[in-house]
mmCIF file of C-alpha atoms in Angstrom:
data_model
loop_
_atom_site.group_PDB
_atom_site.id
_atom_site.type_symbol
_atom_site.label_atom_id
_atom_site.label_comp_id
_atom_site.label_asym_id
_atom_site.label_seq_id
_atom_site.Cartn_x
_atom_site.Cartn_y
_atom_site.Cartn_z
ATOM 1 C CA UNK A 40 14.024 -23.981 -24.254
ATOM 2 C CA UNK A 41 15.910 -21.380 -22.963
ATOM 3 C CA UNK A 42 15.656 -18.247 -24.964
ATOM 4 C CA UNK A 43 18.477 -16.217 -23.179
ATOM 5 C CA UNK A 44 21.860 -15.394 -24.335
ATOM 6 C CA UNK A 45 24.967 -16.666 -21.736
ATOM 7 C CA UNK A 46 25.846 -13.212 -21.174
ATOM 8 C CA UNK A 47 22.220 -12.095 -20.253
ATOM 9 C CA UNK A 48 22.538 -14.847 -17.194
ATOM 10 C CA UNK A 49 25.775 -13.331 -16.613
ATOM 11 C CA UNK A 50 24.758 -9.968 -16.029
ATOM 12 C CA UNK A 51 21.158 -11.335 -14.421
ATOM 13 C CA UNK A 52 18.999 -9.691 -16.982
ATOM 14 C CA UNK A 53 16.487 -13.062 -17.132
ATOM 15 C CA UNK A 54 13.814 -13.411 -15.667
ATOM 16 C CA UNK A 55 14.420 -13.806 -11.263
ATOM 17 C CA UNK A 56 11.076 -15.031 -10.835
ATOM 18 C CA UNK A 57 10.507 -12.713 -8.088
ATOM 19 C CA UNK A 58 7.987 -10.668 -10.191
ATOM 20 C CA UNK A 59 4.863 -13.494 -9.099
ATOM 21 C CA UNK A 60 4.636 -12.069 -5.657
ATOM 22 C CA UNK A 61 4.646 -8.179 -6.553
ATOM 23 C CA UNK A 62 1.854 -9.152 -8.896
ATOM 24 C CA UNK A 63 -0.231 -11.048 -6.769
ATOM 25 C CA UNK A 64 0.472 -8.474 -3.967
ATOM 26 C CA UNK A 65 -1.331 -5.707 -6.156
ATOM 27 C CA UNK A 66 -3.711 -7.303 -7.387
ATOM 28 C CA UNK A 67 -4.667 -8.526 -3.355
ATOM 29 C CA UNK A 68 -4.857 -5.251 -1.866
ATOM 30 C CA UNK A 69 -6.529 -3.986 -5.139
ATOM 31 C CA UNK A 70 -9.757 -6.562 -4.109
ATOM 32 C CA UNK A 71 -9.020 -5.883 -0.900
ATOM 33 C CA UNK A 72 -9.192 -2.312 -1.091
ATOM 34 C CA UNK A 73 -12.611 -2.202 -2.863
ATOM 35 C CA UNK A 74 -15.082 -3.181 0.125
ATOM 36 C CA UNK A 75 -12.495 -1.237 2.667
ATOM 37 C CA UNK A 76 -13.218 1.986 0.504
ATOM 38 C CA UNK A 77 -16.828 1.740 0.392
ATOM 39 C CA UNK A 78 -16.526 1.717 3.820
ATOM 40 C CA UNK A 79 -14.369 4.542 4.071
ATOM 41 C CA UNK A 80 -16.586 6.808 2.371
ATOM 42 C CA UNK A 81 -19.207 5.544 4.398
ATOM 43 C CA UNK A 82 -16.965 7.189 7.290
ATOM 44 C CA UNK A 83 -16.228 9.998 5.898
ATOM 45 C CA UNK A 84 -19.961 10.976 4.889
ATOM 46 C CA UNK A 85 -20.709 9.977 8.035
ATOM 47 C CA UNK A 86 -17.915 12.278 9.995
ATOM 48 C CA UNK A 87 -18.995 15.123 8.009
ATOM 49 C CA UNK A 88 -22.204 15.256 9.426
ATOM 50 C CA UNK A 89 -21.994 13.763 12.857
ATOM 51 C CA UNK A 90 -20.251 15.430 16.143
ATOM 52 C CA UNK A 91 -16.545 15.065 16.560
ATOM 53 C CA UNK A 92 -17.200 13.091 19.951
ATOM 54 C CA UNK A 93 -19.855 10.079 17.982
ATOM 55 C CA UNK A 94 -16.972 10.250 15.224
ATOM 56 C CA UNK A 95 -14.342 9.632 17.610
ATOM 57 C CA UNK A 96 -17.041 7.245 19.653
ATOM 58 C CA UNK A 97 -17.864 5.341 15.932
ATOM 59 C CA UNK A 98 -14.447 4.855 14.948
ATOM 60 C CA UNK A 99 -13.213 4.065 18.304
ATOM 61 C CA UNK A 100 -15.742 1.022 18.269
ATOM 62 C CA UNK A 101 -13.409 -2.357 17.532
ATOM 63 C CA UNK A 102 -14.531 -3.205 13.971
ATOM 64 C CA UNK A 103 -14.572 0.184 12.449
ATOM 65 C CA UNK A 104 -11.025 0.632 13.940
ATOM 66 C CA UNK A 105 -9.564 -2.352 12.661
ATOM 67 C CA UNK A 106 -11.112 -1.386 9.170
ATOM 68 C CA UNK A 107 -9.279 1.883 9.567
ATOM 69 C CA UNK A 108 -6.275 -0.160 10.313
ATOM 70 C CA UNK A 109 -6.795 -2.689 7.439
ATOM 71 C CA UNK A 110 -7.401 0.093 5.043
ATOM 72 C CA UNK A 111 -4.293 2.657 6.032
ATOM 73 C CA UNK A 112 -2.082 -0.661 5.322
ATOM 74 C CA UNK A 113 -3.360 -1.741 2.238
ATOM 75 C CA UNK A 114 -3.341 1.732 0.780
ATOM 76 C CA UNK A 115 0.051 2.460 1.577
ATOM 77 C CA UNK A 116 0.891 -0.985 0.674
ATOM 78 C CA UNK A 117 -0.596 -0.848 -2.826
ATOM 79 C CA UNK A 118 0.724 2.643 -3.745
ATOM 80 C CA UNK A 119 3.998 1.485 -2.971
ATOM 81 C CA UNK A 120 3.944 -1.588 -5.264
ATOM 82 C CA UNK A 121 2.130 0.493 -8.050
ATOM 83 C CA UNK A 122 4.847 3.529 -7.723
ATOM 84 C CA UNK A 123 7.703 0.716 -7.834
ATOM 85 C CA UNK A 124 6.529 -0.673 -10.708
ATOM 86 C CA UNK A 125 6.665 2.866 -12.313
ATOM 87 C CA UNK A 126 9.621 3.384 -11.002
ATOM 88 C CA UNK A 127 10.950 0.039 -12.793
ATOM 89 C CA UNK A 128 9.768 1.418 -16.200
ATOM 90 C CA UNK A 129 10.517 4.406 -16.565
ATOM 91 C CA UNK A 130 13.782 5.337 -14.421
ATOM 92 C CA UNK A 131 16.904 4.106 -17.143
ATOM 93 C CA UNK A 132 19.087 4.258 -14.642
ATOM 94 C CA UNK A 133 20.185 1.242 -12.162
ATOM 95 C CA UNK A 134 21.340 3.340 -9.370
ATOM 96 C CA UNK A 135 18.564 6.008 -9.501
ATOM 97 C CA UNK A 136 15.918 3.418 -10.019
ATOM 98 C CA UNK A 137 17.188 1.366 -6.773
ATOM 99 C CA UNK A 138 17.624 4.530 -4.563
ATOM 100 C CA UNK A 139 14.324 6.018 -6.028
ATOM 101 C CA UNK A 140 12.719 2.585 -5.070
ATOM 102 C CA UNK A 141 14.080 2.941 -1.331
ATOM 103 C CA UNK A 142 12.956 5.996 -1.265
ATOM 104 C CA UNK A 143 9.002 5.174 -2.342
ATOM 105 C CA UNK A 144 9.131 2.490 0.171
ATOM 106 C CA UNK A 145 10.582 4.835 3.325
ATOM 107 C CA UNK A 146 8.505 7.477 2.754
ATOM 108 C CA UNK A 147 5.113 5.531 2.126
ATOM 109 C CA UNK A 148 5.980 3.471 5.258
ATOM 110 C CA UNK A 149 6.507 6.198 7.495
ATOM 111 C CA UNK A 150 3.087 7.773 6.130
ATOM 112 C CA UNK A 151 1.586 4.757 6.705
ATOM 113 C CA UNK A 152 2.978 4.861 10.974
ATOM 114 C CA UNK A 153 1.824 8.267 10.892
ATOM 115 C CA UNK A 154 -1.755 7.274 9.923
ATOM 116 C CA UNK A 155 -1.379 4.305 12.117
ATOM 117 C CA UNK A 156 -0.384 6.420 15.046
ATOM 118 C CA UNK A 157 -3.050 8.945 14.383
ATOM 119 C CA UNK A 158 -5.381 5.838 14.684
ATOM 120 C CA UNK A 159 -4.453 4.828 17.558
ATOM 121 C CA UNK A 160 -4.371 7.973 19.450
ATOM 122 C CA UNK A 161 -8.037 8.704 18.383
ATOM 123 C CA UNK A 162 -8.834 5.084 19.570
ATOM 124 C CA UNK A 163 -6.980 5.776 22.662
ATOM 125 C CA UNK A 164 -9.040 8.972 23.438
ATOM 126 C CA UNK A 165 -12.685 7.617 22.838
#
């Protein structure tokens, strides 16, 4: 039975069924972001303590790397599903919410090529 008025799937207000993915999609790098952290702290006990050429040498090594990879991407990827859905809530607004959305998503991508390229370049060097 279908609880919505005409006008509400006029005006597209029902439910788009799009909502599945973004869920799953959190919830994903949420699980996958719990064994990638423990790593990361893992790094970054060990980079306070070590020389800056074994922490360029341990991180330049191909697993650690792509777990530096795997964890920038998920991060960024996360944050920007959890800030959309915040965005969603609480911004009344259509407009605002849409541009506000765009602008989550540019500016947490571009973070994320920044970390990506930092990545690479210590890679690169070691």
């Amino acid at each position: 039975m279908d609880y919505r008025t005409p006008l509400s799937r006029v005006r597209g207000l029902g439910s788009a069924k799009s909502g599945t993915t973004h869920w799953w999609m959190q919830r994903v790098t949420a699980v996958a972001l719990i064994p990638l952290s423990f790593w990361l702290i893992y790094f970054l006990g060990l980079s306070v303590t070590a020389p800056y050429q074994q922490t360029v040498d341990w991180l330049a090594s191909p697993i650690n790397s792509v777990c530096m990879v795997a964890w920038i991407i998920a991060v960024f990827y996360h944050a920007a599903l959890g800030l959309q859905v915040v965005i969603e809530d609480y911004v009344a607004a259509e407009d605002s919410k849409i541009i506000s959305i765009w602008a989550v998503h540019l500016a947490f991508l571009f973070l994320a090529i920044a970390a990506l390229l930092a990545v690479f370049r210590i890679v690169s060097i070691g």
